[in-house]
C-alpha positions as protocol buffer text, in pm:
chain_id: "A"
residue {
  index: 1
  type: UNK
  ca { x: 0 y: 0 z: 0 }
}
residue {
  index: 2
  type: UNK
  ca { x: 147 y: 342 z: -94 }
}
residue {
  index: 3
  type: UNK
  ca { x: 231 y: 578 z: 191 }
}
residue {
  index: 4
  type: UNK
  ca { x: -31 y: 833 z: 290 }
}
residue {
  index: 5
  type: UNK
  ca { x: 69 y: 1163 z: 140 }
}
residue {
  index: 6
  type: UNK
  ca { x: 108 y: 1440 z: 395 }
}
residue {
  index: 7
  type: UNK
  ca { x: 55 y: 1806 z: 327 }
}
residue {
  index: 8
  type: UNK
  ca { x: 355 y: 1993 z: 184 }
}
residue {
  index: 9
  type: UNK
  ca { x: 425 y: 2281 z: 422 }
}
residue {
  index: 10
  type: UNK
  ca { x: 634 y: 2596 z: 392 }
}
residue {
  index: 11
  type: UNK
  ca { x: 952 y: 2419 z: 513 }
}
residue {
  index: 12
  type: UNK
  ca { x: 905 y: 2138 z: 260 }
}
residue {
  index: 13
  type: UNK
  ca { x: 862 y: 2396 z: -16 }
}
residue {
  index: 14
  type: UNK
  ca { x: 1180 y: 2578 z: 87 }
}
residue {
  index: 15
  type: UNK
  ca { x: 1370 y: 2248 z: 92 }
}
residue {
  index: 16
  type: UNK
  ca { x: 1237 y: 2162 z: -255 }
}
residue {
  index: 17
  type: UNK
  ca { x: 1338 y: 2503 z: -394 }
}
residue {
  index: 18
  type: UNK
  ca { x: 1695 y: 2449 z: -272 }
}
residue {
  index: 19
  type: UNK
  ca { x: 1714 y: 2088 z: -394 }
}
residue {
  index: 20
  type: UNK
  ca { x: 1587 y: 2185 z: -741 }
}
residue {
  index: 21
  type: UNK
  ca { x: 1877 y: 2429 z: -773 }
}
residue {
  index: 22
  type: UNK
  ca { x: 2137 y: 2184 z: -634 }
}
residue {
  index: 23
  type: UNK
  ca { x: 2044 y: 1848 z: -486 }
}
residue {
  index: 24
  type: UNK
  ca { x: 2395 y: 1807 z: -345 }
}
residue {
  index: 25
  type: UNK
  ca { x: 2341 y: 2093 z: -97 }
}
residue {
  index: 26
  type: UNK
  ca { x: 2432 y: 1957 z: 248 }
}
residue {
  index: 27
  type: UNK
  ca { x: 2133 y: 1910 z: 478 }
}
residue {
  index: 28
  type: UNK
  ca { x: 2308 y: 2124 z: 741 }
}
residue {
  index: 29
  type: UNK
  ca { x: 2328 y: 2411 z: 489 }
}
residue {
  index: 30
  type: UNK
  ca { x: 1961 y: 2368 z: 397 }
}
residue {
  index: 31
  type: UNK
  ca { x: 1867 y: 2365 z: 764 }
}
residue {
  index: 32
  type: UNK
  ca { x: 2061 y: 2684 z: 834 }
}
residue {
  index: 33
  type: UNK
  ca { x: 1897 y: 2856 z: 537 }
}
residue {
  index: 34
  type: UNK
  ca { x: 1541 y: 2770 z: 639 }
}
residue {
  index: 35
  type: UNK
  ca { x: 1561 y: 2750 z: 1020 }
}
residue {
  index: 36
  type: UNK
  ca { x: 1553 y: 2373 z: 1078 }
}
residue {
  index: 37
  type: UNK
  ca { x: 1803 y: 2123 z: 1214 }
}
residue {
  index: 38
  type: UNK
  ca { x: 1988 y: 1894 z: 973 }
}
residue {
  index: 39
  type: UNK
  ca { x: 1805 y: 1585 z: 1113 }
}
residue {
  index: 40
  type: UNK
  ca { x: 1468 y: 1758 z: 1056 }
}
residue {
  index: 41
  type: UNK
  ca { x: 1569 y: 1835 z: 697 }
}
residue {
  index: 42
  type: UNK
  ca { x: 1682 y: 1475 z: 652 }
}
residue {
  index: 43
  type: UNK
  ca { x: 1347 y: 1340 z: 781 }
}
residue {
  index: 44
  type: UNK
  ca { x: 1153 y: 1571 z: 551 }
}
residue {
  index: 45
  type: UNK
  ca { x: 1361 y: 1476 z: 245 }
}
residue {
  index: 46
  type: UNK
  ca { x: 1319 y: 1107 z: 329 }
}
residue {
  index: 47
  type: UNK
  ca { x: 941 y: 1146 z: 367 }
}
residue {
  index: 48
  type: UNK
  ca { x: 905 y: 1344 z: 44 }
}
residue {
  index: 49
  type: UNK
  ca { x: 1113 y: 1081 z: -139 }
}
residue {
  index: 50
  type: UNK
  ca { x: 903 y: 796 z: -1 }
}
residue {
  index: 51
  type: UNK
  ca { x: 583 y: 980 z: -96 }
}
residue {
  index: 52
  type: UNK
  ca { x: 707 y: 1041 z: -450 }
}
residue {
  index: 53
  type: UNK
  ca { x: 722 y: 1420 z: -421 }
}
residue {
  index: 54
  type: UNK
  ca { x: 1095 y: 1390 z: -492 }
}
residue {
  index: 55
  type: UNK
  ca { x: 1099 y: 1160 z: -794 }
}
residue {
  index: 56
  type: UNK
  ca { x: 1473 y: 1122 z: -852 }
}
residue {
  index: 57
  type: UNK
  ca { x: 1817 y: 1257 z: -770 }
}
residue {
  index: 58
  type: UNK
  ca { x: 1997 y: 1284 z: -1102 }
}
residue {
  index: 59
  type: UNK
  ca { x: 2276 y: 1467 z: -1280 }
}
residue {
  index: 60
  type: UNK
  ca { x: 2163 y: 1688 z: -1567 }
}
residue {
  index: 61
  type: UNK
  ca { x: 2398 y: 1629 z: -1859 }
}
residue {
  index: 62
  type: UNK
  ca { x: 2467 y: 1879 z: -2137 }
}
residue {
  index: 63
  type: UNK
  ca { x: 2371 y: 1677 z: -2447 }
}
residue {
  index: 64
  type: UNK
  ca { x: 2623 y: 1860 z: -2667 }
}
residue {
  index: 65
  type: UNK
  ca { x: 2906 y: 1765 z: -2429 }
}
residue {
  index: 66
  type: UNK
  ca { x: 2830 y: 1397 z: -2492 }
}
residue {
  index: 67
  type: UNK
  ca { x: 2779 y: 1428 z: -2867 }
}
residue {
  index: 68
  type: UNK
  ca { x: 2399 y: 1456 z: -2873 }
}
residue {
  index: 69
  type: UNK
  ca { x: 2403 y: 1781 z: -3068 }
}
residue {
  index: 70
  type: UNK
  ca { x: 2054 y: 1787 z: -3221 }
}
residue {
  index: 71
  type: UNK
  ca { x: 1731 y: 1838 z: -3027 }
}
residue {
  index: 72
  type: UNK
  ca { x: 1413 y: 1753 z: -3215 }
}
residue {
  index: 73
  type: UNK
  ca { x: 1047 y: 1788 z: -3124 }
}
residue {
  index: 74
  type: UNK
  ca { x: 816 y: 1538 z: -3289 }
}
residue {
  index: 75
  type: UNK
  ca { x: 437 y: 1533 z: -3309 }
}
residue {
  index: 76
  type: UNK
  ca { x: 307 y: 1181 z: -3365 }
}
residue {
  index: 77
  type: UNK
  ca { x: -46 y: 1100 z: -3478 }
}
residue {
  index: 78
  type: UNK
  ca { x: -168 y: 741 z: -3450 }
}
residue {
  index: 79
  type: UNK
  ca { x: -437 y: 567 z: -3653 }
}
residue {
  index: 80
  type: UNK
  ca { x: -613 y: 382 z: -3373 }
}
residue {
  index: 81
  type: UNK
  ca { x: -644 y: 509 z: -3018 }
}
residue {
  index: 82
  type: UNK
  ca { x: -758 y: 191 z: -2847 }
}
residue {
  index: 83
  type: UNK
  ca { x: -625 y: 165 z: -2493 }
}
residue {
  index: 84
  type: UNK
  ca { x: -406 y: -131 z: -2588 }
}
residue {
  index: 85
  type: UNK
  ca { x: -247 y: 46 z: -2886 }
}
residue {
  index: 86
  type: UNK
  ca { x: -189 y: 368 z: -2692 }
}
residue {
  index: 87
  type: UNK
  ca { x: -23 y: 171 z: -2411 }
}
residue {
  index: 88
  type: UNK
  ca { x: 194 y: -9 z: -2668 }
}
residue {
  index: 89
  type: UNK
  ca { x: 304 y: 325 z: -2818 }
}
residue {
  index: 90
  type: UNK
  ca { x: 380 y: 460 z: -2470 }
}
residue {
  index: 91
  type: UNK
  ca { x: 599 y: 156 z: -2397 }
}
residue {
  index: 92
  type: UNK
  ca { x: 786 y: 185 z: -2728 }
}
residue {
  index: 93
  type: UNK
  ca { x: 851 y: 557 z: -2682 }
}
residue {
  index: 94
  type: UNK
  ca { x: 949 y: 515 z: -2316 }
}
residue {
  index: 95
  type: UNK
  ca { x: 1215 y: 256 z: -2399 }
}
residue {
  index: 96
  type: UNK
  ca { x: 1382 y: 449 z: -2683 }
}
residue {
  index: 97
  type: UNK
  ca { x: 1700 y: 602 z: -2541 }
}
residue {
  index: 98
  type: UNK
  ca { x: 1689 y: 886 z: -2793 }
}
residue {
  index: 99
  type: UNK
  ca { x: 1352 y: 1005 z: -2659 }
}
residue {
  index: 100
  type: UNK
  ca { x: 1425 y: 1235 z: -2369 }
}
residue {
  index: 101
  type: UNK
  ca { x: 1061 y: 1320 z: -2298 }
}
residue {
  index: 102
  type: UNK
  ca { x: 728 y: 1183 z: -2417 }
}
residue {
  index: 103
  type: UNK
  ca { x: 384 y: 1333 z: -2363 }
}
residue {
  index: 104
  type: UNK
  ca { x: 44 y: 1184 z: -2451 }
}
residue {
  index: 105
  type: UNK
  ca { x: -153 y: 1495 z: -2552 }
}
residue {
  index: 106
  type: UNK
  ca { x: -485 y: 1626 z: -2675 }
}
residue {
  index: 107
  type: UNK
  ca { x: -528 y: 1800 z: -3011 }
}
residue {
  index: 108
  type: UNK
  ca { x: -424 y: 1697 z: -3360 }
}
residue {
  index: 109
  type: UNK
  ca { x: -120 y: 1502 z: -3242 }
}
residue {
  index: 110
  type: UNK
  ca { x: -146 y: 1213 z: -2998 }
}
residue {
  index: 111
  type: UNK
  ca { x: 211 y: 1231 z: -2871 }
}
residue {
  index: 112
  type: UNK
  ca { x: 476 y: 1499 z: -2847 }
}
residue {
  index: 113
  type: UNK
  ca { x: 833 y: 1374 z: -2815 }
}
residue {
  index: 114
  type: UNK
  ca { x: 1159 y: 1547 z: -2729 }
}
residue {
  index: 115
  type: UNK
  ca { x: 1442 y: 1365 z: -2902 }
}
residue {
  index: 116
  type: UNK
  ca { x: 1819 y: 1413 z: -2874 }
}
residue {
  index: 117
  type: UNK
  ca { x: 2048 y: 1261 z: -3136 }
}
residue {
  index: 118
  type: UNK
  ca { x: 2404 y: 1311 z: -3259 }
}
residue {
  index: 119
  type: UNK
  ca { x: 2306 y: 1353 z: -3626 }
}
residue {
  index: 120
  type: UNK
  ca { x: 2017 y: 1367 z: -3868 }
}
residue {
  index: 121
  type: UNK
  ca { x: 2119 y: 1021 z: -3989 }
}
residue {
  index: 122
  type: UNK
  ca { x: 2057 y: 892 z: -3637 }
}
residue {
  index: 123
  type: UNK
  ca { x: 1718 y: 1065 z: -3635 }
}
residue {
  index: 124
  type: UNK
  ca { x: 1634 y: 907 z: -3970 }
}
residue {
  index: 125
  type: UNK
  ca { x: 1720 y: 563 z: -3827 }
}
residue {
  index: 126
  type: UNK
  ca { x: 1495 y: 637 z: -3527 }
}
residue {
  index: 127
  type: UNK
  ca { x: 1206 y: 736 z: -3756 }
}
residue {
  index: 128
  type: UNK
  ca { x: 1244 y: 415 z: -3954 }
}
residue {
  index: 129
  type: UNK
  ca { x: 1243 y: 210 z: -3635 }
}
residue {
  index: 130
  type: UNK
  ca { x: 964 y: 385 z: -3443 }
}
residue {
  index: 131
  type: UNK
  ca { x: 739 y: 548 z: -3702 }
}
residue {
  index: 132
  type: UNK
  ca { x: 774 y: 385 z: -4043 }
}
residue {
  index: 133
  type: UNK
  ca { x: 804 y: 43 z: -3877 }
}
residue {
  index: 134
  type: UNK
  ca { x: 485 y: 98 z: -3675 }
}
residue {
  index: 135
  type: UNK
  ca { x: 157 y: 20 z: -3853 }
}
residue {
  index: 136
  type: UNK
  ca { x: -34 y: 240 z: -3608 }
}
residue {
  index: 137
  type: UNK
  ca { x: 158 y: 563 z: -3679 }
}
residue {
  index: 138
  type: UNK
  ca { x: -49 y: 772 z: -3921 }
}
residue {
  index: 139
  type: UNK
  ca { x: 197 y: 1060 z: -3953 }
}
residue {
  index: 140
  type: UNK
  ca { x: 465 y: 1246 z: -3766 }
}
residue {
  index: 141
  type: UNK
  ca { x: 590 y: 1602 z: -3788 }
}
residue {
  index: 142
  type: UNK
  ca { x: 942 y: 1710 z: -3696 }
}
residue {
  index: 143
  type: UNK
  ca { x: 1066 y: 2041 z: -3554 }
}
residue {
  index: 144
  type: UNK
  ca { x: 1444 y: 2078 z: -3523 }
}
residue {
  index: 145
  type: UNK
  ca { x: 1557 y: 2311 z: -3244 }
}
residue {
  index: 146
  type: UNK
  ca { x: 1792 y: 2581 z: -3366 }
}
residue {
  index: 147
  type: UNK
  ca { x: 1891 y: 2687 z: -3012 }
}
residue {
  index: 148
  type: UNK
  ca { x: 1825 y: 2571 z: -2657 }
}
residue {
  index: 149
  type: UNK
  ca { x: 1698 y: 2884 z: -2481 }
}
residue {
  index: 150
  type: UNK
  ca { x: 1561 y: 2734 z: -2159 }
}
residue {
  index: 151
  type: UNK
  ca { x: 1578 y: 2368 z: -2068 }
}
residue {
  index: 152
  type: UNK
  ca { x: 1484 y: 2218 z: -1735 }
}
residue {
  index: 153
  type: UNK
  ca { x: 1244 y: 2018 z: -1529 }
}
residue {
  index: 154
  type: UNK
  ca { x: 1215 y: 2263 z: -1240 }
}
residue {
  index: 155
  type: UNK
  ca { x: 868 y: 2302 z: -1095 }
}
residue {
  index: 156
  type: UNK
  ca { x: 751 y: 2640 z: -960 }
}
residue {
  index: 157
  type: UNK
  ca { x: 720 y: 2595 z: -584 }
}
């Protein structure tokens, strides 16, 4: 049974703001900044992690630094939207390493993908594998990013 989610209070919000900027900030430093002891901060972080408020502690990598120089946004429209086929598409998109983000959306497109690849040839190979090789994909539309102005997963707290 999942843990009962408690209310997020002002201290939790302050902790989350700090962790979103730098999740390696020592708990003692967080405590000093918000007026709590390090053990209290530790308990709150542990609780928020267990409750799923804090989803992951990860390093954010510059894609260009590791050779993933092209960012592409893709709208995908499927032919059939049965629950089974939508779930299958979600699984396929979720397992493709090149797909950084995937959203099931309303409107003309059914999915919006954020893709990072080292070259257009790699993107072409991905389209052959995921779109042309999928009988349920009706069409897809590609938008190549010319510049990365703001990128992040920060949530306004």
